[in-house]
CSV table of C-alpha atoms in Angstrom, one decimal:
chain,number,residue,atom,x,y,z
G,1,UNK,CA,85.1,85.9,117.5
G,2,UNK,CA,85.0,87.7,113.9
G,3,UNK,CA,87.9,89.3,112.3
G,4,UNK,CA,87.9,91.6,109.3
G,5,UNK,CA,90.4,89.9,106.8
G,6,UNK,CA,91.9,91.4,103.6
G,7,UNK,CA,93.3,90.0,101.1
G,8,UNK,CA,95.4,91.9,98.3
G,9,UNK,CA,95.6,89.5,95.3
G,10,UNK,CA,97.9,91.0,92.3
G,11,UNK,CA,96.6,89.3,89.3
G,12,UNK,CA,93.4,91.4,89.5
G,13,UNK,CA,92.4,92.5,92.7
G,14,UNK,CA,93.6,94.8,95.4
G,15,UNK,CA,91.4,95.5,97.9
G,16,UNK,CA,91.5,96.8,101.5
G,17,UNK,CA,88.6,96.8,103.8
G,18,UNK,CA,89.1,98.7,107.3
G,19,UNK,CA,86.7,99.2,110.2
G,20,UNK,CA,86.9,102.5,112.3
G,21,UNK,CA,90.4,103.9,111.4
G,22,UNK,CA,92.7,103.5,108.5
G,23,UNK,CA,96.3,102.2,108.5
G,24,UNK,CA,98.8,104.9,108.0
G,25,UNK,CA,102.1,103.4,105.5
G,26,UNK,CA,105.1,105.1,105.4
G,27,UNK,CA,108.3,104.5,102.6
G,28,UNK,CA,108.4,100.9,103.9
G,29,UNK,CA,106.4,98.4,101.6
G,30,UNK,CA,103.4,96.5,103.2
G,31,UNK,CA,104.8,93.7,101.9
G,32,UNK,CA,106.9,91.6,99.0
G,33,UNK,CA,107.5,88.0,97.6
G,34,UNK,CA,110.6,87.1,96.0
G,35,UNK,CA,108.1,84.7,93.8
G,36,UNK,CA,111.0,82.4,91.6
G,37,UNK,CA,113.3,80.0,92.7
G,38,UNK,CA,115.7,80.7,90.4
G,39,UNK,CA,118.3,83.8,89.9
G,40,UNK,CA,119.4,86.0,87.3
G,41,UNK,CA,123.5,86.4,86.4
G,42,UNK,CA,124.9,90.2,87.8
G,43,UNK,CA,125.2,92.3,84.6
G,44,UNK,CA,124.2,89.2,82.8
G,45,UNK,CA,121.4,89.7,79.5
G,46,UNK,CA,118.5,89.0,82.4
G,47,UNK,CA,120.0,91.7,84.6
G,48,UNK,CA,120.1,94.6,81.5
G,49,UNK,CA,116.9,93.7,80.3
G,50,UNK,CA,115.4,94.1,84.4
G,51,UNK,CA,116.5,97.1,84.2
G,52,UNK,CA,115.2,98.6,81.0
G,53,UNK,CA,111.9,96.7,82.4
G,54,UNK,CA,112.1,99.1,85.7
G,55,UNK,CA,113.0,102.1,83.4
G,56,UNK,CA,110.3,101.2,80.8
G,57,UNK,CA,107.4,101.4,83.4
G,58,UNK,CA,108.4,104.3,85.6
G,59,UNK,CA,107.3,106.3,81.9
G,60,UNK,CA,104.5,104.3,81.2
G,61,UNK,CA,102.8,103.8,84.6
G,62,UNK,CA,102.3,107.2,85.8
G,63,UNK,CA,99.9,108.9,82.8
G,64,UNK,CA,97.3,106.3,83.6
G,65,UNK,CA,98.1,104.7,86.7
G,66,UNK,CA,98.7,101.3,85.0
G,67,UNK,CA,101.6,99.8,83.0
G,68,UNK,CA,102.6,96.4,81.3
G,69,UNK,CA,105.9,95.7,79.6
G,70,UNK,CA,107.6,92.5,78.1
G,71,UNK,CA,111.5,93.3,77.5
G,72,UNK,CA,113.4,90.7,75.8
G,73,UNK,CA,112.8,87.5,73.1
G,74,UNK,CA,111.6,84.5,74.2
G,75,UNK,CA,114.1,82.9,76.2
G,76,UNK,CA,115.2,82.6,79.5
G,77,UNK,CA,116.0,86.1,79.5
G,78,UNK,CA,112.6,87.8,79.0
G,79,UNK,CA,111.3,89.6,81.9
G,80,UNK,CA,107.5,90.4,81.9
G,81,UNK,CA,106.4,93.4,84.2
G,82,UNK,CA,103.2,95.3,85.7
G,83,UNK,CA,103.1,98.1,87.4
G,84,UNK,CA,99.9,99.4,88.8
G,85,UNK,CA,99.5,102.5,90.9
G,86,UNK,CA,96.1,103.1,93.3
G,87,UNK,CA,93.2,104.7,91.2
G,88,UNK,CA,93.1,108.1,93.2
G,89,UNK,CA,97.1,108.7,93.3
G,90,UNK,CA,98.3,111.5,90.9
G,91,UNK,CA,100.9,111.2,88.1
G,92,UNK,CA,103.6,112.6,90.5
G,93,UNK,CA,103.2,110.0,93.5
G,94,UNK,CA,102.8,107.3,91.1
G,95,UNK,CA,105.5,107.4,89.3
G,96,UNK,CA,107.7,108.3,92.6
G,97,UNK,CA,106.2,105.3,94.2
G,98,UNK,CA,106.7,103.0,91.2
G,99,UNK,CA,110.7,104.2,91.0
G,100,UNK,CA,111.0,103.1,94.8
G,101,UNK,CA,109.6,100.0,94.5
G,102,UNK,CA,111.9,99.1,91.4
G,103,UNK,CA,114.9,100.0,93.4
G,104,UNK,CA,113.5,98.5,96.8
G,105,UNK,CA,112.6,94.9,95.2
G,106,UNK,CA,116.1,94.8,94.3
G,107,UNK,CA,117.5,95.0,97.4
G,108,UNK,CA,114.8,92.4,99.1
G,109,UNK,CA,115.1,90.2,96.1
G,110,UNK,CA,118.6,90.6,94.7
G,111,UNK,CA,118.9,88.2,91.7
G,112,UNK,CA,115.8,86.9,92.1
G,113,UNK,CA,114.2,86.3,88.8
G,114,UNK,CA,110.4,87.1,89.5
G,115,UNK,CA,109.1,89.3,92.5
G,116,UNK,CA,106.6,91.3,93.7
G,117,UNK,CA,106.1,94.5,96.2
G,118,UNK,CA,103.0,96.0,97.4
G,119,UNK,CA,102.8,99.8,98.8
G,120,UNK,CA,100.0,101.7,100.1
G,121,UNK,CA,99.8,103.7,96.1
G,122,UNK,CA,101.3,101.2,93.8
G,123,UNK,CA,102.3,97.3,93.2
G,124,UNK,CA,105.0,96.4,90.9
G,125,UNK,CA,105.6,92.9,90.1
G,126,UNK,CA,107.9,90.9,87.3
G,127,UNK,CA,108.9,87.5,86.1
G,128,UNK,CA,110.8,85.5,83.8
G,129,UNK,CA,107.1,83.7,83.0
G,130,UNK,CA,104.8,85.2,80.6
G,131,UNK,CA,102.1,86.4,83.1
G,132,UNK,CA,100.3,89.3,81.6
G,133,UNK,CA,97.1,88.6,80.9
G,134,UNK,CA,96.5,85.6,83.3
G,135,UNK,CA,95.1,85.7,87.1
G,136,UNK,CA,97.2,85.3,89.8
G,137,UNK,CA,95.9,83.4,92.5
G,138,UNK,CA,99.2,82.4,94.2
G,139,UNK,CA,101.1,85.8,95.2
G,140,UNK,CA,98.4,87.7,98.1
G,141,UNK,CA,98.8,88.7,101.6
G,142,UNK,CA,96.5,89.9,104.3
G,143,UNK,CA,96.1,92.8,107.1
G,144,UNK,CA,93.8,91.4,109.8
G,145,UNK,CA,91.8,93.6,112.0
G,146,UNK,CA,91.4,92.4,115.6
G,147,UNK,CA,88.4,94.4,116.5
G,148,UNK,CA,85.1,91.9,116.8
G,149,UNK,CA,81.8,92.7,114.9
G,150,UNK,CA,78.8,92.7,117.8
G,151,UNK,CA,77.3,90.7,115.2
G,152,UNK,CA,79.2,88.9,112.7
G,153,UNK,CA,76.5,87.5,110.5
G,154,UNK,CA,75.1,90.9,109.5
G,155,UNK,CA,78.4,92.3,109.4
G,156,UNK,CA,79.7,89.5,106.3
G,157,UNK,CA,76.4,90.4,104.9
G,158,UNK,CA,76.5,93.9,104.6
G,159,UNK,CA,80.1,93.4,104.1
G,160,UNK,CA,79.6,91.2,101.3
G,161,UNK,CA,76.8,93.5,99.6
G,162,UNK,CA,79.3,96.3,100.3
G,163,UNK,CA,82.3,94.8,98.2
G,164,UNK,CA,79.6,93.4,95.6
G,165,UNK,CA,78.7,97.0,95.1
G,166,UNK,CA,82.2,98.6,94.8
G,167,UNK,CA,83.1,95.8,92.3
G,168,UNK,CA,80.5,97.1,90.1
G,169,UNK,CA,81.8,100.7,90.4
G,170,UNK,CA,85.0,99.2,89.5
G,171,UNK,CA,84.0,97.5,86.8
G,172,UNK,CA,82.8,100.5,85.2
G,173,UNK,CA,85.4,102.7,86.1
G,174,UNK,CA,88.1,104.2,83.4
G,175,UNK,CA,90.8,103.3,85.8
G,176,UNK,CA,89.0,100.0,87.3
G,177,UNK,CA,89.2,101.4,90.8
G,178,UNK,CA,86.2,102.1,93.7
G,179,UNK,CA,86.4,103.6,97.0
G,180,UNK,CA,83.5,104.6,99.5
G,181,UNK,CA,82.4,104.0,103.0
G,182,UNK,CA,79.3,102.2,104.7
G,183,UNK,CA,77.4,103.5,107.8
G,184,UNK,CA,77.3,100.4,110.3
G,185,UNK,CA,75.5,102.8,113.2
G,186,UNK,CA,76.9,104.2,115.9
G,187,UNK,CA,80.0,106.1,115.6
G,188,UNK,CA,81.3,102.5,113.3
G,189,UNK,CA,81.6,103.0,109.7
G,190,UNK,CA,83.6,100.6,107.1
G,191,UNK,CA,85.8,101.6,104.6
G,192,UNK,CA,86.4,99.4,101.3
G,193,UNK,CA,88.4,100.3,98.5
G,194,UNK,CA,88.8,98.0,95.6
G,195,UNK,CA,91.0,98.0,92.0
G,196,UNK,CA,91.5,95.6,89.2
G,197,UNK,CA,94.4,95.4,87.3
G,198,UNK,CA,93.8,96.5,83.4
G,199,UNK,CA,95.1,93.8,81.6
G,200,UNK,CA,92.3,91.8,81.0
G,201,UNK,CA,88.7,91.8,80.0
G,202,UNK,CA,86.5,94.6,82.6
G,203,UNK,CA,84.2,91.4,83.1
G,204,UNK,CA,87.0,89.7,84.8
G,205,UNK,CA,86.8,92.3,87.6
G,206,UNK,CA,83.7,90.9,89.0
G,207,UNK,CA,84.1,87.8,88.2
G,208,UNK,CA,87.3,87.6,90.0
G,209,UNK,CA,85.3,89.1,93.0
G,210,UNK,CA,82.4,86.4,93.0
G,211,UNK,CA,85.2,83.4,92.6
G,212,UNK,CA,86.7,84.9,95.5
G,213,UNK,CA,84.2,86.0,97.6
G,214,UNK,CA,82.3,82.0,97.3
G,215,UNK,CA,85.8,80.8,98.2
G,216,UNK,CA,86.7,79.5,95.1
């Protein structure tokens, strides 16, 4: 039995691979991680400089799609963020998507002094750790598709050419983002979409990829 398996990584990958149909998202996020075991003070210095964080990125996310932001000295009460919307989403539903998530992590994550939230058009993660910059192989989470392959050896290879391909568009891409579709035969076709994060080096896109992809 095969089973498509997808794996959204923050640090520099998001990716979705889906076979047939797509998955439709509403407001609701497809998932979050309240990432640190320690909380923040209510109103406290952590708590102000959060939310100058949240403002700070709604402005700076939605001309390009991508937005880092350190707010605070070095101390306990820095807060490091990223914000990072879906290469084909327009200014408007970026910044409207990045604006929910700020508000929504606070409510699944109240106090929580690092989290992350992934929707359908943007990610927005922070921390009290100095992130930015580094690869994150810790916070991912996966959508599974039940439907079997008729034959799952040429479907990882073609699936694996597929993705190598999109991660050189990516690569080369001003907003590090790929998209297309591959004709399996029949009425099957599979749909790959793939983005890296722009804070480090483009080269870093595909080699995230190939660690990934060899299991490493």
């Amino acid at each position: 039995m095969c089973f498509s398996k997808f794996s959204f990584s923050m640090s520099l990958l998001s990716l979705t691979l889906l076979l047939q149909v797509g998955v439709g998202v509403g407001a609701d996020p497809l998932a979050y991680s309240c990432a640190s075991s320690e909380n923040f003070t209510p109103n406290g210095t952590y708590f102000s400089n959060l939310s100058k964080l949240f403002g700070n990125l709604y402005f700076k996310t939605a001309p390009t799609g991508f937005g880092v932001e350190v707010v605070g000295q070095y101390s306990q009460n820095q807060v490091n963020g990223l914000a990072l919307c879906r290469g084909d989403v327009n200014a408007t539903e970026c910044r409207t998507c990045v604006a929910g998530a700020s508000s929504e992590i606070g409510k699944l994550c109240p106090y929580n002094k690092g989290a992350i939230i992934w929707y359908d058009s943007c990610l927005l993660k922070y921390s009290d750790m100095d992130f930015i910059g580094k690869i994150d192989n810790k916070n991912k989470f996966y959508l599974v598709n039940v439907n079997n392959a008729s034959d799952p050896t040429t479907f990882n290879q073609r699936t694996k050419r597929f993705l190598s391909y999109l991660s050189s568009e990516a690569y080369a891409a001003p907003r590090m983002y790929a998209a297309g579709e591959l004709e399996l035969g029949g009425p099957d076709k599979l749909y790959g979409l793939l983005q890296c994060t722009r804070h480090r080096l483009q080269q870093f896109c595909i080699l995230y990829f190939e660690e990934n992809e060899n299991g490493n």
